[in-house]
Each structure stands twice: as C-alpha cells, then as structure tokens.
Tab-separated table of C-alpha atoms and ligand atoms in Angstrom:
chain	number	residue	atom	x	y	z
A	844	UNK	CA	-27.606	-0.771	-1.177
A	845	UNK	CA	-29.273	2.741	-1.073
A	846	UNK	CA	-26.057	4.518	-1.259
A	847	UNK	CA	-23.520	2.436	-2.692
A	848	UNK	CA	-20.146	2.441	-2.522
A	849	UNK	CA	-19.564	3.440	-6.328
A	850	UNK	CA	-22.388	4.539	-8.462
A	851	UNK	CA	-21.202	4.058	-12.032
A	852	UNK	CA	-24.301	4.259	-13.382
A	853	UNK	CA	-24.059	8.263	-13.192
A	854	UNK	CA	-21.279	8.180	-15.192
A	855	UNK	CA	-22.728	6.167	-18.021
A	856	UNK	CA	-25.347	8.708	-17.651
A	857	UNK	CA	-23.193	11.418	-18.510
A	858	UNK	CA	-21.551	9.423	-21.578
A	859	UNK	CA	-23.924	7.606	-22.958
A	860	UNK	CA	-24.617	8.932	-26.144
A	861	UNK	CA	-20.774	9.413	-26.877
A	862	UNK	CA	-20.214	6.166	-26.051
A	863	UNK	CA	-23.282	4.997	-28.614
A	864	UNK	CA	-21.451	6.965	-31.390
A	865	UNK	CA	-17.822	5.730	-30.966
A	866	UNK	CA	-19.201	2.078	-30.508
A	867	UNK	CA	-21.059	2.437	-33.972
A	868	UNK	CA	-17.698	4.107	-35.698
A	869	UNK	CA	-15.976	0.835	-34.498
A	870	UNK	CA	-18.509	-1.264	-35.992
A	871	UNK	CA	-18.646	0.621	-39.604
A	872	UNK	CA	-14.553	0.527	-39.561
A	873	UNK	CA	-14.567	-3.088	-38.243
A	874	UNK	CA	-11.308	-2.326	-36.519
A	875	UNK	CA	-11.951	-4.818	-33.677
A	876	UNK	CA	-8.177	-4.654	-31.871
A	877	UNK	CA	-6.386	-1.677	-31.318
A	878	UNK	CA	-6.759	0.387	-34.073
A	879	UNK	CA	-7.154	4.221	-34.304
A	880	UNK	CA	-9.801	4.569	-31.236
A	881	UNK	CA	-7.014	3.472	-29.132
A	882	UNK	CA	-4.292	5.586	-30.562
A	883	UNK	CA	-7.137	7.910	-29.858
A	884	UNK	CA	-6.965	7.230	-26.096
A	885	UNK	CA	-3.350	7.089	-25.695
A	886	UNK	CA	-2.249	9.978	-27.142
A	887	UNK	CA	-5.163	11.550	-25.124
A	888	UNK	CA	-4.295	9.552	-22.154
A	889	UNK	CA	-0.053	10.662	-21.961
A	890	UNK	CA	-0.841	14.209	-22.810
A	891	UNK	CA	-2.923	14.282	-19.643
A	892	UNK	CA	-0.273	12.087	-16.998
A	893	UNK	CA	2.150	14.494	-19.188
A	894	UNK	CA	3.784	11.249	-20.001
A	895	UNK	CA	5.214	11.355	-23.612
A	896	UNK	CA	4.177	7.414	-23.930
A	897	UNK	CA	0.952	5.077	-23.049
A	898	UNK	CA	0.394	1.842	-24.110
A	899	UNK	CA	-3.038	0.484	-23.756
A	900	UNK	CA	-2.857	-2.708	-22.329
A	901	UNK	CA	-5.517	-5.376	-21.216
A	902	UNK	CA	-5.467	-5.042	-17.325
A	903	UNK	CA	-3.407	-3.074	-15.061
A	904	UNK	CA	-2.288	-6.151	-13.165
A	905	UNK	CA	-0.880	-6.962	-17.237
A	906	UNK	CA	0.708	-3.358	-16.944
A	907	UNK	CA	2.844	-4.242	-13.958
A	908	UNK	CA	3.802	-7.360	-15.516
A	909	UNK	CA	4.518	-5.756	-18.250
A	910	UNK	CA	7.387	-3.116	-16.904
A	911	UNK	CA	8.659	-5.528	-14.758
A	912	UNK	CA	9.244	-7.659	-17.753
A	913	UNK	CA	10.791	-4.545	-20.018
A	914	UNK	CA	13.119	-3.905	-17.416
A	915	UNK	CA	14.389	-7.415	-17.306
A	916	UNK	CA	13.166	-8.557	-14.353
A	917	UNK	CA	12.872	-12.393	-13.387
A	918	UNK	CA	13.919	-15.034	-11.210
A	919	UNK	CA	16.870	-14.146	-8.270
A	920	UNK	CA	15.812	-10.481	-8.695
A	921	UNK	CA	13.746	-9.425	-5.416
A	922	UNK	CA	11.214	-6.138	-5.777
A	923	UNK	CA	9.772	-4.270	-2.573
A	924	UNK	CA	6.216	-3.788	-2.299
A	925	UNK	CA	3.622	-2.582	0.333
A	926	UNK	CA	2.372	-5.060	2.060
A	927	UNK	CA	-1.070	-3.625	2.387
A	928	UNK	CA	-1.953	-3.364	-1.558
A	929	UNK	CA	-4.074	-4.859	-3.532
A	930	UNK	CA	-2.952	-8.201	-4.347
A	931	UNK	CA	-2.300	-7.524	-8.350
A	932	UNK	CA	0.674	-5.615	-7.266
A	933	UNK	CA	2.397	-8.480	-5.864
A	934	UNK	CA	1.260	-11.412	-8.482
A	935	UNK	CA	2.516	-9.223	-10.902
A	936	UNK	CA	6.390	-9.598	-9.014
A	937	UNK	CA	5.632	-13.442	-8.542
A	938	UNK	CA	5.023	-14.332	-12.475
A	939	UNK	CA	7.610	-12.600	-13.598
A	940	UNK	CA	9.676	-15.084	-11.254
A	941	UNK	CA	10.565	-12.470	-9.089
A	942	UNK	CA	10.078	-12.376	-5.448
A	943	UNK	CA	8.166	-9.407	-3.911
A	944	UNK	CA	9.694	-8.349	-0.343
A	945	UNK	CA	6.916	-6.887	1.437
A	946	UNK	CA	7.133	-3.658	4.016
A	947	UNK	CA	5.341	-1.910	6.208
A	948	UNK	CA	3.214	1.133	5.453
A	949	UNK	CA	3.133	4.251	7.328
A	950	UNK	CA	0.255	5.400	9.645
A	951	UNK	CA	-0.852	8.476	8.774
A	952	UNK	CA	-1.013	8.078	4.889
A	953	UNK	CA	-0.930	4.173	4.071
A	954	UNK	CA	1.801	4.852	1.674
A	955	UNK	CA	4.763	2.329	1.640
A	956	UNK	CA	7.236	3.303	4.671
A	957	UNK	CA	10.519	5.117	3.071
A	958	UNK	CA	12.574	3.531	6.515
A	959	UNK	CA	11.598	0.372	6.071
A	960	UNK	CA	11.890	0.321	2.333
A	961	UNK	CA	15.281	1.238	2.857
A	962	UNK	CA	15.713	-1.679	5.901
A	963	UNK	CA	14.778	-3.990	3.158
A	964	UNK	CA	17.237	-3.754	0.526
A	965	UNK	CA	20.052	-6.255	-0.512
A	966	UNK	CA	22.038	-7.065	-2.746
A	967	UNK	CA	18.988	-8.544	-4.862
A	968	UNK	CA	17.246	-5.887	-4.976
A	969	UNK	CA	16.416	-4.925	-8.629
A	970	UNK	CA	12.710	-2.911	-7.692
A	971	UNK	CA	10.937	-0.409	-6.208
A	972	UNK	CA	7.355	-0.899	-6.888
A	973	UNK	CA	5.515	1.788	-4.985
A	974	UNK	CA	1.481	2.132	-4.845
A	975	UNK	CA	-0.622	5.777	-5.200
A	976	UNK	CA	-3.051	4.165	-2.583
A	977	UNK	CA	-6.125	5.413	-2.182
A	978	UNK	CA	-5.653	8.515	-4.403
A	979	UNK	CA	-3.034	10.136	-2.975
A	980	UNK	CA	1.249	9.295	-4.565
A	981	UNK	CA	3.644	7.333	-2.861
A	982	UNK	CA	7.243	9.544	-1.690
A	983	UNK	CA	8.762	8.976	-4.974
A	984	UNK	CA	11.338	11.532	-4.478
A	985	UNK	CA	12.436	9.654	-1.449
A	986	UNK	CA	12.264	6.173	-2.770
A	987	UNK	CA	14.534	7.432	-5.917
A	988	UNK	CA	16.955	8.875	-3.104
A	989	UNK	CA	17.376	4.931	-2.204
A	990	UNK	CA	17.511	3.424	-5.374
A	991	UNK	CA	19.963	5.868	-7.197
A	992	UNK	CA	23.383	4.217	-7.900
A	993	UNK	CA	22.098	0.777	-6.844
A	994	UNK	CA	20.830	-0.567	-10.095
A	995	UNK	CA	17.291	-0.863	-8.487
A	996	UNK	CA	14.732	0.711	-10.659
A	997	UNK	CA	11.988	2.760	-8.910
A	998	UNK	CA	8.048	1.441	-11.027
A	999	UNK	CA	4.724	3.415	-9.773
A	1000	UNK	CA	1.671	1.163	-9.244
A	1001	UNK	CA	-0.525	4.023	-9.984
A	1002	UNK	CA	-4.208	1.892	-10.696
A	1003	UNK	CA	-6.031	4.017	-7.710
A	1004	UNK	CA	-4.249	7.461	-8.760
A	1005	UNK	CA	-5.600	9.020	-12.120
A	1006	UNK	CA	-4.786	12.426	-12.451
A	1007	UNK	CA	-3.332	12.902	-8.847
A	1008	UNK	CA	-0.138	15.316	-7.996
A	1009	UNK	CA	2.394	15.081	-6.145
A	1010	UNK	CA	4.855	18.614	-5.904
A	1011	UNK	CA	3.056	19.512	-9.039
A	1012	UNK	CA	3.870	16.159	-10.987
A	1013	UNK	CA	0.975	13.832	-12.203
A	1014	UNK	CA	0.374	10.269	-11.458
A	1015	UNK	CA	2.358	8.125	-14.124
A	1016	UNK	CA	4.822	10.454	-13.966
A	1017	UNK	CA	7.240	8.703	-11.451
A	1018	UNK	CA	9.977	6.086	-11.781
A	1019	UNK	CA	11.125	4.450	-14.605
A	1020	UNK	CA	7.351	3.339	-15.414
A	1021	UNK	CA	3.635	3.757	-14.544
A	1022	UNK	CA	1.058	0.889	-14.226
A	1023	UNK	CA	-2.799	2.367	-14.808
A	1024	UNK	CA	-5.950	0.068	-14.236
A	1025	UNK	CA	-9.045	0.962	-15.687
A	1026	UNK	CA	-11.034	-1.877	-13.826
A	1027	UNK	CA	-14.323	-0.564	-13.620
A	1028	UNK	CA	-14.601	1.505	-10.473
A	1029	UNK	CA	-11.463	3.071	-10.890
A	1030	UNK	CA	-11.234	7.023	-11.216
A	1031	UNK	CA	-10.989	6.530	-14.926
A	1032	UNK	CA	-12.761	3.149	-15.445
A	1033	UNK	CA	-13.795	1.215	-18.290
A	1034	UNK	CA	-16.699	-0.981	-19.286
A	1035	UNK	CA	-14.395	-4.008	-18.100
A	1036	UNK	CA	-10.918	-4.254	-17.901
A	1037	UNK	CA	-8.224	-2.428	-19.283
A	1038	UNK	CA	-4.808	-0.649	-17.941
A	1039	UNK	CA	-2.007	0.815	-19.642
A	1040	UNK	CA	1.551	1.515	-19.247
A	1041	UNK	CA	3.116	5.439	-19.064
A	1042	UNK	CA	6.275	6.016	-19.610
A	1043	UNK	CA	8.455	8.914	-21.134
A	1044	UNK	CA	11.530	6.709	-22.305
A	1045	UNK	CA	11.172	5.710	-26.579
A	1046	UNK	CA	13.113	2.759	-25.831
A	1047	UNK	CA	10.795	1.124	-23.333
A	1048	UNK	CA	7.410	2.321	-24.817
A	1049	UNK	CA	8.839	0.111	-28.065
A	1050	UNK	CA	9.491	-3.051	-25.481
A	1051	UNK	CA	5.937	-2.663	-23.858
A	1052	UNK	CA	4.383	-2.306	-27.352
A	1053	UNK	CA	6.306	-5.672	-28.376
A	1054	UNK	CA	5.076	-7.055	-24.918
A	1055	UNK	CA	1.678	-6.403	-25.020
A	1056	UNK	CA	1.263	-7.587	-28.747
A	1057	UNK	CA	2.805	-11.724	-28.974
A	1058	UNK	CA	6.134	-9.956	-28.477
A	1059	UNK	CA	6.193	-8.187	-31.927
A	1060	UNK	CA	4.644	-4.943	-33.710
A	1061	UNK	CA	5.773	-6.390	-36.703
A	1062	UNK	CA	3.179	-9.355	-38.406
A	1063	UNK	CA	4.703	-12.492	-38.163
A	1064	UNK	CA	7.584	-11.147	-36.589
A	1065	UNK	CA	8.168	-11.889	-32.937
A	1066	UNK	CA	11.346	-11.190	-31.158
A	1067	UNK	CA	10.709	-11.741	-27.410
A	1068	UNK	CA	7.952	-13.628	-26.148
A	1069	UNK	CA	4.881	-11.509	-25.157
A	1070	UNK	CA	1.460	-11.352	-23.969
A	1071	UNK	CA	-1.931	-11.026	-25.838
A	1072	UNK	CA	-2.919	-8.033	-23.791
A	1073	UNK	CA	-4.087	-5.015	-25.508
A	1074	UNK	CA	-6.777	-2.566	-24.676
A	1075	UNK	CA	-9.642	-3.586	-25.818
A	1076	UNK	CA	-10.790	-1.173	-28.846
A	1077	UNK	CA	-14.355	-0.794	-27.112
A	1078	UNK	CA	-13.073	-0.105	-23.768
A	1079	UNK	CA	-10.706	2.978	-25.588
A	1080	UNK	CA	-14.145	4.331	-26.843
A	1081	UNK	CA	-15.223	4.717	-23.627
A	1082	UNK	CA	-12.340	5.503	-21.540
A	1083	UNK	CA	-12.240	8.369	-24.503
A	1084	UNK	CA	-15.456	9.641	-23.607
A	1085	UNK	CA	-14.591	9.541	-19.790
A	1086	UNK	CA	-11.268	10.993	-19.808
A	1087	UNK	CA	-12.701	14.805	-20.825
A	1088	UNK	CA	-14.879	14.367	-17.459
A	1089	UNK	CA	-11.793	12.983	-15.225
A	1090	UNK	CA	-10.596	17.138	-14.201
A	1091	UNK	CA	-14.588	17.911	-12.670
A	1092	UNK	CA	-15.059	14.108	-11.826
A	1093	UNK	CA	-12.292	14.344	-9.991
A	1094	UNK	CA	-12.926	17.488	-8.371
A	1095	UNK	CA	-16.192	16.300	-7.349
A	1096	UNK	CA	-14.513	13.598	-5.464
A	1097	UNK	CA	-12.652	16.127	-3.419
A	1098	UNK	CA	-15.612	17.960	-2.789
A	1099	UNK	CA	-16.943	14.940	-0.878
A	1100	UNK	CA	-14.247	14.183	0.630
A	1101	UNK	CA	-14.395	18.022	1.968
A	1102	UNK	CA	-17.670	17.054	3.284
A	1103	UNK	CA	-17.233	13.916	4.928
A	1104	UNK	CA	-13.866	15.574	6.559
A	1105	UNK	CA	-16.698	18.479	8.114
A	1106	UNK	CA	-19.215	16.325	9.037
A	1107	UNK	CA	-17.306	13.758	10.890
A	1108	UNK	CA	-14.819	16.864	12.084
A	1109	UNK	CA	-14.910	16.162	15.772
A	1110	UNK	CA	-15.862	12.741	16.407
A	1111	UNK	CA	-12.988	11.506	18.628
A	1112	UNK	CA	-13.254	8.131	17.737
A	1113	UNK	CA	-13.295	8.427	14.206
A	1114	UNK	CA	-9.403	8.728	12.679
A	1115	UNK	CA	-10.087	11.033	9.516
A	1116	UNK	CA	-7.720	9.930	6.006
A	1117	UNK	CA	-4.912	12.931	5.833
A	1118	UNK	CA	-3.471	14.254	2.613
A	1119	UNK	CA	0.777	14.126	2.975
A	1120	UNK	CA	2.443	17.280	2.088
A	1121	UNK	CA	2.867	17.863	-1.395
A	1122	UNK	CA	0.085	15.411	-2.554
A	1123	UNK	CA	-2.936	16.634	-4.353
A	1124	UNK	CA	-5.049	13.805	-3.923
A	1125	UNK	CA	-8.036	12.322	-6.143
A	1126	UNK	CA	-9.955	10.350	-3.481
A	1127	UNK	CA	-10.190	7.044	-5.431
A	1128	UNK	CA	-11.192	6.044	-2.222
A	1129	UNK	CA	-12.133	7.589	1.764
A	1130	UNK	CA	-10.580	5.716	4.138
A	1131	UNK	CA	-11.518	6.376	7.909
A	1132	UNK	CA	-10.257	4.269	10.869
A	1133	UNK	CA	-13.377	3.111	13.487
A	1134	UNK	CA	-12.919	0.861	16.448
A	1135	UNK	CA	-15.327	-2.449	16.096
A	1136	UNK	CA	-14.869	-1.875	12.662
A	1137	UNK	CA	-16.532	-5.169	11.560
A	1138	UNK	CA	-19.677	-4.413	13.558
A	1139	UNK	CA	-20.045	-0.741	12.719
A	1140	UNK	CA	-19.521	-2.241	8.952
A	1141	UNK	CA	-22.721	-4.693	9.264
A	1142	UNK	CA	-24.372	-1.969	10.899
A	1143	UNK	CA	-24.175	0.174	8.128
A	1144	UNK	CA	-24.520	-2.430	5.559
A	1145	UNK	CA	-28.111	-2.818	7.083
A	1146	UNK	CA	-29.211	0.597	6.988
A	1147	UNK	CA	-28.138	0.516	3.050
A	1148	UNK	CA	-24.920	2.126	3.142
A	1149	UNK	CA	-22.511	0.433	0.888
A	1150	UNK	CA	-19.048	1.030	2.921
A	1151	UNK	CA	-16.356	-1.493	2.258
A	1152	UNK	CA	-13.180	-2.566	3.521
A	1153	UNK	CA	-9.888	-1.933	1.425
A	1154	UNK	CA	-7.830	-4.256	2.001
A	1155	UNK	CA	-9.190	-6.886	4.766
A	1156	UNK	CA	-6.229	-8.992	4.405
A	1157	UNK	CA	-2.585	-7.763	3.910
A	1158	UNK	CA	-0.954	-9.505	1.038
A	1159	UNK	CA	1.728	-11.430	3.710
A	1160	UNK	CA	-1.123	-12.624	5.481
A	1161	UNK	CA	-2.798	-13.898	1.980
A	1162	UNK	CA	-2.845	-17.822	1.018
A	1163	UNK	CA	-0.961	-17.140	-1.881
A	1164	UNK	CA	1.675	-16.068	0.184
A	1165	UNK	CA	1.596	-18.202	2.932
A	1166	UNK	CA	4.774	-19.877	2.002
A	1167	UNK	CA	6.623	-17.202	2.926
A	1168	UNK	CA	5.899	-17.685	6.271
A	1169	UNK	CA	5.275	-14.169	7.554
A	1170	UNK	CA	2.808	-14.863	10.170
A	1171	UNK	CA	0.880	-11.937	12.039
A	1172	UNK	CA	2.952	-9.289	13.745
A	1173	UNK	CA	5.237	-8.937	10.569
A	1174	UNK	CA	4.174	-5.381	9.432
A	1175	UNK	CA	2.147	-4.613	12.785
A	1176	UNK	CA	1.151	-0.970	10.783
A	1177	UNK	CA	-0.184	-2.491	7.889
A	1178	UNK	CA	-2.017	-5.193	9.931
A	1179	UNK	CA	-3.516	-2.506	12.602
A	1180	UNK	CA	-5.096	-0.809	9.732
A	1181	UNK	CA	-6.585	-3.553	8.088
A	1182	UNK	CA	-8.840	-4.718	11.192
A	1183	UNK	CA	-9.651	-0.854	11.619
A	1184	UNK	CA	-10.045	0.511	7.630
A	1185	UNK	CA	-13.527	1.436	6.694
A	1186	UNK	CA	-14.195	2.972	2.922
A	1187	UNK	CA	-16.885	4.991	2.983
A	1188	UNK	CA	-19.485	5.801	-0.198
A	1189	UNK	CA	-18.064	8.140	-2.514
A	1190	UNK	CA	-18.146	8.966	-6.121
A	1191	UNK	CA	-18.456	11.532	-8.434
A	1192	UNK	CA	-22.239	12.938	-8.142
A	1193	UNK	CA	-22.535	11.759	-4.767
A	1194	UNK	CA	-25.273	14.062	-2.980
A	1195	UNK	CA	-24.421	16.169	-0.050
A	1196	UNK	CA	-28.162	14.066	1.661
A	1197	UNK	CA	-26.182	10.864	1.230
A	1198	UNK	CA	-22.871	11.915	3.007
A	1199	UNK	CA	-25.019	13.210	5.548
A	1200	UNK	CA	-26.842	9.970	5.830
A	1201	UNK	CA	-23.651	8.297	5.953
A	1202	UNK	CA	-22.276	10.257	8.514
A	1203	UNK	CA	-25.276	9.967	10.745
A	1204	UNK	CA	-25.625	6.053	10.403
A	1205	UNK	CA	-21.845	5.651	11.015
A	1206	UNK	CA	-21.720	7.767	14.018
A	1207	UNK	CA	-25.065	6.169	15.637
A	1208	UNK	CA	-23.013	3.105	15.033
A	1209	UNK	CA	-20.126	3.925	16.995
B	287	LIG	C1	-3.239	-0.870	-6.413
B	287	LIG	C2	-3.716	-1.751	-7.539
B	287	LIG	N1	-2.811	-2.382	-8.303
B	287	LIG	C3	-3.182	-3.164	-9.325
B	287	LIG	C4	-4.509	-3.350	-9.642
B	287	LIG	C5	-4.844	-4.292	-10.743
B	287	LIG	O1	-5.536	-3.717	-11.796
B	287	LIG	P1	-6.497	-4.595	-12.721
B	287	LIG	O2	-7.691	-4.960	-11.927
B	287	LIG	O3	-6.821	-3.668	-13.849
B	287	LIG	O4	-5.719	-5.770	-13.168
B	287	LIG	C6	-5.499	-2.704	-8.872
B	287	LIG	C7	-6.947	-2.787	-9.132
B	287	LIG	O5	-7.594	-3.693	-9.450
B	287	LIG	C8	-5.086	-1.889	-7.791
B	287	LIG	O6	-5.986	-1.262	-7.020
C-alpha cells in the first residue's frame, strides 16, 4: 500500500537507537524475564494512566483474563460486553468459564449502550466489561451508576485507549481494573505482544502478579494456579523508549484526525466519527461511515490506500459464538455499523499530502 493504514516503521525510526542500547543492557545483565527493564516500564507506565499499579503481562487478551480471574470470576457468573469489539474481549469472559452477554452499541460514538447495558442485567450478573473503542472511553460514570450495590464489578477494556481522558481521568483509570494491549499497532505498541494490567487497589495488583507468574511471586511457591504470561523483558525496552513519545504521538494523531474532519467537512454522504462529551480522545483509530462500503473499500485498496474495516463481523455474529444463537437483527446498531465502518490511514507522522490523497480517492469513490 502507498499509504498504509499504520506506518510503524516511523516510529522505529524515532527509537531506534534507544531501543539498540536497552536491548544490549539486557544482554550484558542476562536478565531474560521480567527483571528491572520491566519494573522500568511499569512504574513508568502507572505514573502516566495515574494508576498506582501495572503489571506487565504477555498480551492484553491475558490482561482481561487476568482481572476477570482476580476478581473471582468463573462459571454461572455472566459479564456484559459490546457486541461490536474485538473478539479478545469476549474469549477472555468465555475461558474464564464465564458467559459474556453481549449489547448493543450506541450510534454516534460506538461505545457500549448505557440502556441496554442496564436491560441486560440479572441476577448473574457479576461484570461490566466496557471497551475505550477506537480511542475515545466508554461512560464509566454511568456504567458504575448500574453496578453500585449489585455486586457487579465495573473492568475497562482499555487496549485501543492509551493515554485518553475522559472528565479529566486517564484511560486505566476506570473500574475496578484496566486491561492494556501493546499488540503492535496499538497507540503504545510493542515489537510483538504484550499488555498489562492497571489498577490502584494493593490487594489485586498482588493477585495479578501471582496470576501472571505460575500463580506465585514466591520460587517454588504457588498458591493459586496461574498463567505464564509476563511482559516480555525486550518488549519493556521498547515500550520504554516509546512511552516518552506517546503525549506528541498522540497529539499528532489528533492533528490528523483534525484534518480528515476538514477535508471531508461537507460531504453529505460521508458520516464523520464524533468525540462524546467529556472524552479527550487519542484516535487509535478514524472511523467514518460510507454507503457501498465494501466497494468504496476495494476502490481505495487499488489506488494504494490502506483503509480497513474495524470490526467486519460483530462478535454475536462470530463462529465462535454461534451457539448462542443470536442470529442477525440482535443488536441492529452494532450490525448497521459493521456493513458501513471504514478506518481510514492514520498514524503518528502521517503527512497532510496523504490525508489529502485519501480524502480525494475516497470521495471520487463515493
Ligand atoms: C478492544 C481490544 N481488546 C483486546 C485486545 C487484545 O489484545 P492483545 O492482542 O494484546 O491480546 C485488542 C487488540 O488486539 C483490542 O483491540
């Protein structure tokens, strides 16, 4: 693709030689897991989400697991999620034996609907697992206005929000728990995968820690049975090196999204992603709504524009969860959006000629 959907390979730019450094430290301490690079990172990492814990973990569909398993959460216990997320969210709820209870999304933001969230709750109702999609964070306030007094506990599935604000509070900073992801392409992405867990309670940073590590901190010792699923010493190097760039990376990212939102202003059949009140988003991705969407995608695809489609497939509508038997028509919002979602190119360093480009080959194409 000329202009792809995420360059990365600016970033490494940018980091390279800091990355080259802390690699070779690694190597002349030999400490190959965990480690003091990524005490490094997580002390680095909390102070930023102004969380007072993270726990560096091997994947951020791990850190989901991983709260829902240090609150207790298994088999009978039922957790809502979005239905249009990325899968992860939901598997996570599945292996821990739980069952996820899908609802509809709203349709100016794509954030999970408060009304139906509310609709959906029962007696075995244990979760709240709400997704920062797209950059921007879910209504915690509101979803904590349902759960209080119930014993359901409100998690943030916060792997596309990395430094985001919502009323002045940063992403991680809501519920009982935060999962991160640094998959790759993420707003704070690694060199593979890697996620972590943010959290501000003593107590549960010690149960994640035990999680995360064969269910002990303690050689030898294991008292619950865990997961080998740390962050990769390596990755912390350069998630390190990346995390003093997230502020103007980030910042860059609403730039563009500034200048798409001018340079498609006006086209009426072009639905433009909106920012709900209170959010500060961080663009992890722009989302506009086209008709045809499938043929204005190949259309751009062949003129080199990288645009992509997130998500084609709500997770109801998914094989793995076809034995629910929630056919189409089930969360008609969610489902709308996912035959009319387009993501267009964007990433920090993204050049004001290839949003114009973009523009102009999306607009011929409609
Ligand atoms: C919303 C959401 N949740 C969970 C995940 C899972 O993270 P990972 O790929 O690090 O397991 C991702 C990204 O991949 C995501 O976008």
């Amino acid at each position: 693709m000329d202009i792809p959907l995420v360059d990365l390979r600016l970033q490494h730019e940018e980091i390279a030689e800091e990355v080259k450094r802390g690699f070779d430290a690694v190597f002349e301490r030999t400490a190959f897991v965990l480690g003091p690079a990524v005490e490094d990172f997580e002390r680095a990492f909390a102070k930023y989400s102004d969380t007072r814990h993270c726990i560096g973990v091997g994947s951020g569909t791990d850190a989901i697991e991983m709260i829902l398993r240090a609150e207790g959460i298994g088999p009978d216990d039922e957790v809502i999620v979005p239905a249009n997320t990325f899968i992860a969210t939901a598997l996570a709820v599945t292996r821990v034996g739980a069952t996820p209870v899908f609802v509809d999304c709203d349709a100016d933001y794509y954030l999970i609907d408060v009304a139906k969230t509310k609709e959906a709750i029962n007696k075995r109702t244990r979760g709240i697992l709400a997704v920062d999609l797209y950059g921007q964070i879910a209504p915690f306030e509101k979803l904590e206005d349902l759960a209080r007094g119930r014993g359901i506990t409100v998690m943030e599935d916060a792997a596309q929000s990395h430094g985001a604000r919502r009323n002045g509070c940063r992403a991680g900073g809501f519920g009982v728990a935060a999962a991160m992801s640094f998959y790759p392409g993420k707003n704070l992405g690694a060199y593979g995968d890697g996620g972590a867990v943010l959290c501000n309670d003593d107590a549960f940073d010690q149960r994640v820690r035990e999680l995360r590590n064969w269910g002990g901190t303690v050689k030898y010792e294991h008292p619950v049975v865990g997961f080998n699923s740390r962050l990769d010493t390596l990755q912390a190097v350069v998630l390190r090196a990346k995390l003093d760039r997230l502020e103007d990376w980030n910042e860059q990212r609403r730039e563009a999204a500034a200048r798409y939102d001018e340079l498609l202003a006006g086209a009426s059949d072009v639905v433009l992603p909106k920012v709900a009140p209170g959010n500060e988003a961080v663009w992890h991705l722009y989302v506009v709504r086209v008709p045809e969407r499938d043929r204005v995608l190949a259309q751009l695809h062949e003129q080199g524009i990288g645009a992509g489609i997130h998500y084609p497939t709500p997770c109801h509508l998914q094989g793995a969860y076809a034995s629910m038997g929630l056919g189409e028509g089930s969360f008609p919002v969610a489902e709308k959006a996912a035959r009319e979602i387009l993501s267009l190119p964007l990433f920090p360093g993204i050049t004001a000629d290839q949003q114009e480009k973009v523009a102009e080959v999306l607009l011929r194409a409609i």
